[in-house]
XYZ file of C-alpha atoms in Angstrom:
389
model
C 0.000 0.000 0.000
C 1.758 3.149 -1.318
C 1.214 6.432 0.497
C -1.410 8.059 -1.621
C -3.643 5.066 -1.245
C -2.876 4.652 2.580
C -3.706 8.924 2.702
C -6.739 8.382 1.179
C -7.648 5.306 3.347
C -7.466 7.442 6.612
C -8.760 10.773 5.039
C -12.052 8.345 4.239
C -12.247 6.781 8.085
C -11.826 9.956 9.128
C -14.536 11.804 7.367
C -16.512 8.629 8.591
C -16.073 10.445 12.057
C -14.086 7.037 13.083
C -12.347 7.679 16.697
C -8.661 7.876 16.780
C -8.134 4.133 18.019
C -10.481 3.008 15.438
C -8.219 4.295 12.412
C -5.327 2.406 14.109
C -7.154 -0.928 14.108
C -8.509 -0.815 10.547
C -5.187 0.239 8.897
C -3.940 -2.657 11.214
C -6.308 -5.703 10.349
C -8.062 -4.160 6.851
C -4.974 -3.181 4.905
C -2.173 -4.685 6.927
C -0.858 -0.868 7.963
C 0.540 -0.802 11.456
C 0.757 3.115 12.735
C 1.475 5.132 15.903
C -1.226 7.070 17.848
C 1.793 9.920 17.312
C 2.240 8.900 13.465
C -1.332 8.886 12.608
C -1.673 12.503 14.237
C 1.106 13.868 12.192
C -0.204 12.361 8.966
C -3.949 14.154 9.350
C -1.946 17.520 10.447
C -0.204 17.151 7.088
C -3.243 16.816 4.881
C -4.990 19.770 7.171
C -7.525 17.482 8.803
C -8.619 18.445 12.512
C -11.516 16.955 14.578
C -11.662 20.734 16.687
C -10.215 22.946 13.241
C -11.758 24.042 9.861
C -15.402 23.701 11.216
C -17.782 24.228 8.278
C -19.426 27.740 8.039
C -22.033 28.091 10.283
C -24.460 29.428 7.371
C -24.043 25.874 5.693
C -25.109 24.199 8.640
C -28.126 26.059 9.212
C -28.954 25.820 5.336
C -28.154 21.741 5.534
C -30.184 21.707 8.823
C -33.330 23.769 7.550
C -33.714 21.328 4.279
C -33.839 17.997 6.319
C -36.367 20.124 8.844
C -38.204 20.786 5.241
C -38.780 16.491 5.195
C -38.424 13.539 7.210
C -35.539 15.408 9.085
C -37.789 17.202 11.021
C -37.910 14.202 13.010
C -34.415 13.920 14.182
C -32.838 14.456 16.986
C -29.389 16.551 17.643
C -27.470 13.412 17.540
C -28.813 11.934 14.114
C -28.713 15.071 12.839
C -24.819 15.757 13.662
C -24.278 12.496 11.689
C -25.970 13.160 8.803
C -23.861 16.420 8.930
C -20.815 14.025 8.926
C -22.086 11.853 6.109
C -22.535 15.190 4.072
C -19.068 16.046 4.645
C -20.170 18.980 7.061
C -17.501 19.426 9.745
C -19.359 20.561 12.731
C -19.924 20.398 16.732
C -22.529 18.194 17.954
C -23.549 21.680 20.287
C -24.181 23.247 17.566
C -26.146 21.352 15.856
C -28.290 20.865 19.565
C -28.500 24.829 19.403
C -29.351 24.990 15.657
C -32.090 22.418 16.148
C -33.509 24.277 18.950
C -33.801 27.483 17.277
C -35.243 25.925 13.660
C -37.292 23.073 14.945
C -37.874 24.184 19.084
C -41.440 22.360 18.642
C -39.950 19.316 17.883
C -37.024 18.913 20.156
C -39.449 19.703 23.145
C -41.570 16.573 21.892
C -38.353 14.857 21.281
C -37.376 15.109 24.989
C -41.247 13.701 26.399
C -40.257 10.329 24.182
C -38.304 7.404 26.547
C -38.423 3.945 25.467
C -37.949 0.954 28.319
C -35.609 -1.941 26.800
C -35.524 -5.929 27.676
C -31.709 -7.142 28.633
C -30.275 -8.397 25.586
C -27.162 -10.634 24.337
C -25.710 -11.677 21.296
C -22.286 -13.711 21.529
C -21.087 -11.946 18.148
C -22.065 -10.660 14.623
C -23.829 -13.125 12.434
C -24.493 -15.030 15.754
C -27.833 -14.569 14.881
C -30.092 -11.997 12.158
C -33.576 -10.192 13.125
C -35.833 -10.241 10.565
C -39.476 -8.933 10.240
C -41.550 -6.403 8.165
C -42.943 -2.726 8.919
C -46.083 -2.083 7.173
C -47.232 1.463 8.590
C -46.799 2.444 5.042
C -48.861 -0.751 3.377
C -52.204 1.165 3.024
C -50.306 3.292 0.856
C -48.845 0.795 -1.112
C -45.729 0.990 0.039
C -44.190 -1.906 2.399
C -40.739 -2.068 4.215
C -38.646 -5.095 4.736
C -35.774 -4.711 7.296
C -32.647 -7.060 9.084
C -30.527 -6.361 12.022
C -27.531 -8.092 13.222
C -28.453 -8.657 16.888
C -24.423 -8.433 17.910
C -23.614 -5.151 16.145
C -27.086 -3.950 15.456
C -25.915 -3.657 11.717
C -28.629 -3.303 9.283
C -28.472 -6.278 6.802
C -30.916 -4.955 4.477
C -33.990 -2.297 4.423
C -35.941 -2.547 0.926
C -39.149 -1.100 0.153
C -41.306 -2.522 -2.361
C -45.384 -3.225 -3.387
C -45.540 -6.645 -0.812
C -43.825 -7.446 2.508
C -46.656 -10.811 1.916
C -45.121 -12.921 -0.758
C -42.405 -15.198 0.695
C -40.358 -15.131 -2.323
C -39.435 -11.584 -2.215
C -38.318 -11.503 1.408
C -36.702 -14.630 0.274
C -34.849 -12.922 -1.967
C -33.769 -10.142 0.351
C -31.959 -12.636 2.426
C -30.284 -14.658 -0.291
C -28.951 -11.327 -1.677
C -27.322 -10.709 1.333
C -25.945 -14.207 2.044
C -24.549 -14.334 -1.437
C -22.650 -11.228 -0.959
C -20.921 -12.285 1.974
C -20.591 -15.768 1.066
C -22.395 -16.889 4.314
C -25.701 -17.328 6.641
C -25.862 -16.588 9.777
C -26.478 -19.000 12.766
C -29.346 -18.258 13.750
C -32.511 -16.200 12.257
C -35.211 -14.808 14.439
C -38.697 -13.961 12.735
C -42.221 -13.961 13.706
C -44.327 -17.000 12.264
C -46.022 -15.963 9.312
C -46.213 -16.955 6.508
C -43.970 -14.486 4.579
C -40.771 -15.902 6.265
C -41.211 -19.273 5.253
C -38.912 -19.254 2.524
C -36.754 -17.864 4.737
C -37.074 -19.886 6.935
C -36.658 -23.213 4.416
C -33.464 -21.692 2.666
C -31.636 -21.070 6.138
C -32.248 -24.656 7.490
C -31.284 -26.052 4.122
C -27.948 -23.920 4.034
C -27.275 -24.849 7.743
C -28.076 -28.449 7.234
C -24.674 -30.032 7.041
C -23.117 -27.794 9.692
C -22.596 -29.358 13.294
C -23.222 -27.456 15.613
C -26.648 -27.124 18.143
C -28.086 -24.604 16.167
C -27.503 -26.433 12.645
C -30.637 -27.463 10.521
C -33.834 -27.180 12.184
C -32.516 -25.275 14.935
C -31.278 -22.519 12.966
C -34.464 -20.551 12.387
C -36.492 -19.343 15.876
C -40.347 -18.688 14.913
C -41.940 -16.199 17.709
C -44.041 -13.310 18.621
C -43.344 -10.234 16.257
C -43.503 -8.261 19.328
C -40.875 -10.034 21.183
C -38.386 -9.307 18.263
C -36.479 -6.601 20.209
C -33.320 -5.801 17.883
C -35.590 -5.428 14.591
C -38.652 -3.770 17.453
C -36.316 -0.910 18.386
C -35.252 -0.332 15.080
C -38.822 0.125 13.778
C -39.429 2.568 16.414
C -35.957 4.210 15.747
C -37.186 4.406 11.725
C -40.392 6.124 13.050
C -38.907 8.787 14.555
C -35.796 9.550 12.042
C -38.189 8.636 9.125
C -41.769 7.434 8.341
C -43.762 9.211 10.753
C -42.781 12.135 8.245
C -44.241 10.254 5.396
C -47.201 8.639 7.636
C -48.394 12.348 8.337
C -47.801 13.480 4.463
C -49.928 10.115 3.326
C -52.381 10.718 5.892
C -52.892 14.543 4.685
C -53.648 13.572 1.238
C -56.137 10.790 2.460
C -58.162 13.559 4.563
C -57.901 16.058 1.345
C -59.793 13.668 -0.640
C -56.728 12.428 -2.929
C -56.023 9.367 -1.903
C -59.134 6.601 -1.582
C -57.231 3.581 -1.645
C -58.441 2.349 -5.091
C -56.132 0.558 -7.395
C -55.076 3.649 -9.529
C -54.586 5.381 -6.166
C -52.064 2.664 -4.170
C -50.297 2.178 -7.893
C -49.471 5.742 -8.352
C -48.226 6.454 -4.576
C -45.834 3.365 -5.631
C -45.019 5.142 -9.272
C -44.429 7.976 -7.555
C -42.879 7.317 -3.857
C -41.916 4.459 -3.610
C -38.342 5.319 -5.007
C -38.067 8.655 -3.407
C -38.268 6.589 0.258
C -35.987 4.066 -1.105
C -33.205 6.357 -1.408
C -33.683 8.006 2.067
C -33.945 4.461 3.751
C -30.630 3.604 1.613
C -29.371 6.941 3.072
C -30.878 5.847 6.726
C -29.347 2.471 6.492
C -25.645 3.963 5.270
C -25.398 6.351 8.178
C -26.775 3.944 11.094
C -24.055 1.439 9.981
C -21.725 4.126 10.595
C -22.834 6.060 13.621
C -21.735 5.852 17.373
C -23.853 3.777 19.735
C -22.950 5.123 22.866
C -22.729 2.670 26.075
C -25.566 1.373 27.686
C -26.862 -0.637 31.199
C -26.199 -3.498 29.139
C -23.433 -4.712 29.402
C -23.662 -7.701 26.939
C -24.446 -4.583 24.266
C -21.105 -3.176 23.249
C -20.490 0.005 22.730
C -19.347 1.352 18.990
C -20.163 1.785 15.559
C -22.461 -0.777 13.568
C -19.729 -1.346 10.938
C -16.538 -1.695 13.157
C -18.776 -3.967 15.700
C -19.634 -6.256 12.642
C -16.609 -6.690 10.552
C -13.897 -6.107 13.265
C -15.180 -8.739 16.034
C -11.598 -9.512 17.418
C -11.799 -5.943 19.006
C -14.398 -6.558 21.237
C -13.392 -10.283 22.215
C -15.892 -12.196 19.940
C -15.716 -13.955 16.611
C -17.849 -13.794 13.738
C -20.383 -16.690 13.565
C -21.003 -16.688 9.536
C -21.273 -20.190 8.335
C -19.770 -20.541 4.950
C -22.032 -21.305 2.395
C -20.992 -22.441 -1.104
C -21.839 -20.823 -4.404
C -23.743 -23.944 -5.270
C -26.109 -23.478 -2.708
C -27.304 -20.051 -3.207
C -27.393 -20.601 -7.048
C -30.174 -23.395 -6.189
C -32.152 -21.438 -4.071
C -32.021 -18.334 -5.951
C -34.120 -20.296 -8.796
C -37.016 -20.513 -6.017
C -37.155 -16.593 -5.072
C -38.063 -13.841 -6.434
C -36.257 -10.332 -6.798
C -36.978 -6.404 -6.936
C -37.483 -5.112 -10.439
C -37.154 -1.616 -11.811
C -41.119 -1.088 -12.487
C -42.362 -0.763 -8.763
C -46.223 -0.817 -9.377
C -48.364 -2.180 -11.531
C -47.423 -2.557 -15.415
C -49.964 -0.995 -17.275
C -50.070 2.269 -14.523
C -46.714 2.034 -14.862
C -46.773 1.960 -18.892
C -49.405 4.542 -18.208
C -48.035 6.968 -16.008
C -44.793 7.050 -18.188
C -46.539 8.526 -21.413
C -48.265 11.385 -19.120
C -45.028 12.461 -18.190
C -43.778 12.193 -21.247
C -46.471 14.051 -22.773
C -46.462 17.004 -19.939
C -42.548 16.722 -19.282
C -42.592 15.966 -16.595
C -39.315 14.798 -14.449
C -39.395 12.036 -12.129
C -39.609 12.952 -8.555
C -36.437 13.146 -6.008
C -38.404 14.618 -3.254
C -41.722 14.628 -1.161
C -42.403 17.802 -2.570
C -41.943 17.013 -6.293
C -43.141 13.496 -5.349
C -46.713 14.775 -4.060
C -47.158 16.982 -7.037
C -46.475 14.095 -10.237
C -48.678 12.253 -7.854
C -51.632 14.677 -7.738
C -51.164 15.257 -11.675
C -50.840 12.129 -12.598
C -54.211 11.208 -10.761
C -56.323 13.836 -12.620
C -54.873 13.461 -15.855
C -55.421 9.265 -15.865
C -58.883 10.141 -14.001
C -60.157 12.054 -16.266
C -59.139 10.135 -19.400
C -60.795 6.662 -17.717
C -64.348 8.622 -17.246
């Protein structure tokens, strides 16, 4: 590794917001780098970069601050917010971000600080050790139905896809075989509710585990229980709510009481035309900056403190192992001919067919916001209403 690539390396971790020690360890065991505290100081100095120097200009912030308030954003708190700062390249104080947030949003921190959330003891013996699967469906009236996975070690997400069903067993069973392909491995253990859209699941995990030896091989390897009593993926649905769809439940809900949505089949196919896209980025967005943020240290002590990422691919560092079982390429290949997978038309094919020759016709571009979202919507409903009468 030359010294351009190995500047680059740590100018990346630390933009990531990656502590000190952190660096140090994934030089170390990621690229085979071994540097001093002292070293790795001198080498940021040199390419200007300062964790308490060169803060960006406060005007920025409160611009970058007052266009997530404008969305979903208006849900965050101070500490969410400072990351998504980070993950903007935004070099800032977490105070200030507390003090911008109270002057822009002061409504919505004091609601912020009523919220407190009481958590079951919890333990995981390392990443992979075992996967939390289940589906949110606040948005399903809409049309619009999320499918999420958390490591229960690291609290990694796995995967969070949006899409017309969270129902059909195929497609979640697709979801998990894209992630097991691309690390080459299951996990040990899966932990879902009983119905019946884990079943394939549920089937492809025992049949991958079935030749392993260990307690939890084969049968063992899936736990069916109460959806309720799935606390990783359960706090992470209420975390989403906050930082995310309650924005979107409240903006769906408006349009229902104005009289534009009525749940018909043109209605639910043109929120999915329309949104369905525009939430899949910011969940891709959600998803990138979780796996990267700080989880501070908690009561429980079987929960380790650190970032999502580092917790999950750097085990050694916190006295575990991982627990993926290997899984040959032969394997997936066979049970990828029995799922099914996301495709780029997210709604029905004729609406879809449809609604692309109206915007064609009018010009219209394809949303990347609520705001533009909510409009193609609302046009594209009276124009295909009016030509069915």
């Amino acid at each position: 590794m030359d010294q351009d690539e190995m500047d680059a390396a740590i100018k990346v971790y630390f933009s990531m917001g990656l502590t000190y020690k952190d660096i140090i360890n994934v030089m170390a065991i990621e690229h085979g780098v071994v540097i001093s505290l002292r070293h790795l100081k001198r080498m940021l100095r040199q390419m200007g970069l300062f964790r308490r120097k060169n803060y960006s200009n406060i005007g920025d912030l409160i611009d970058f601050v007052q266009s997530q308030i404008a969305n979903s954003g208006q849900l965050h708190g101070y500490r969410w917010m400072y990351e998504k700062c980070l993950a903007h390249n935004l070099h800032c104080k977490k105070e200030d971000i507390r003090v911008i947030l109270g002057i822009l949003d002061s409504e919505g921190t004091a609601q912020r600080r009523k919220r407190r959330l009481l958590r079951r003891s919890y333990s995981s013996k390392g990443p992979d050790y075992v996967w939390h699967i289940d589906g949110y469906d606040k948005l399903s009236r809409y049309g619009i139905c999320i499918s999420g996975c958390v490591d229960g070690f690291s609290r990694r997400v796995m995967w969070l896809n949006a899409y017309y069903t969270n129902s059909d067993p195929k497609i979640i069973g697709g979801y998990y075989l894209e992630v097991v392909e691309s690390l080459g491995g299951c996990p040990r253990l899966v932990r879902g509710d009983a119905g019946t859209e884990n079943i394939y699941v549920r089937d492809i995990q025992r049949f991958l585990r079935l030749d392993n030896d260990d307690a939890m091989a084969g049968y063992n390897s899936y736990m069916e229980g109460r959806s309720t009593a799935n606390q990783r993926i359960e706090y992470w649905w209420s975390f989403l709510r906050r930082e995310c769809t309650d924005y979107w439940i409240r903006l769906f809900r408006r349009l229902l009481d104005q009289g534009d949505f009525s749940g018909t089949f043109l209605d639910v196919n043109l929120m999915q035309f329309c949104f369905m896209h525009v939430i899949q980025d910011e969940l891709d967005s959600i998803m990138e900056i979780w796996n990267r943020h700080l989880i501070h240290p908690s009561r429980n002590a079987n929960s380790p403190s650190g970032r999502p990422d580092v917790l999950y691919h750097m085990p050694e560092l916190y006295g575990t192992i991982s627990y993926l079982c290997e899984v040959p390429s032969h394997q997936t290949a066979v049970c990828k001919e029995e799922c099914s997978f996301r495709g780029p038309v997210p709604c029905d094919r004729d609406v879809y067919d449809l609604s692309c020759m109206v915007m064609k016709e009018n010009r219209y571009q394809y949303p990347n916001d609520s705001d533009s979202a909510v409009f193609l919507y609302l046009e594209l409903r009276r124009t295909i209403s009016a030509a069915i009468v």
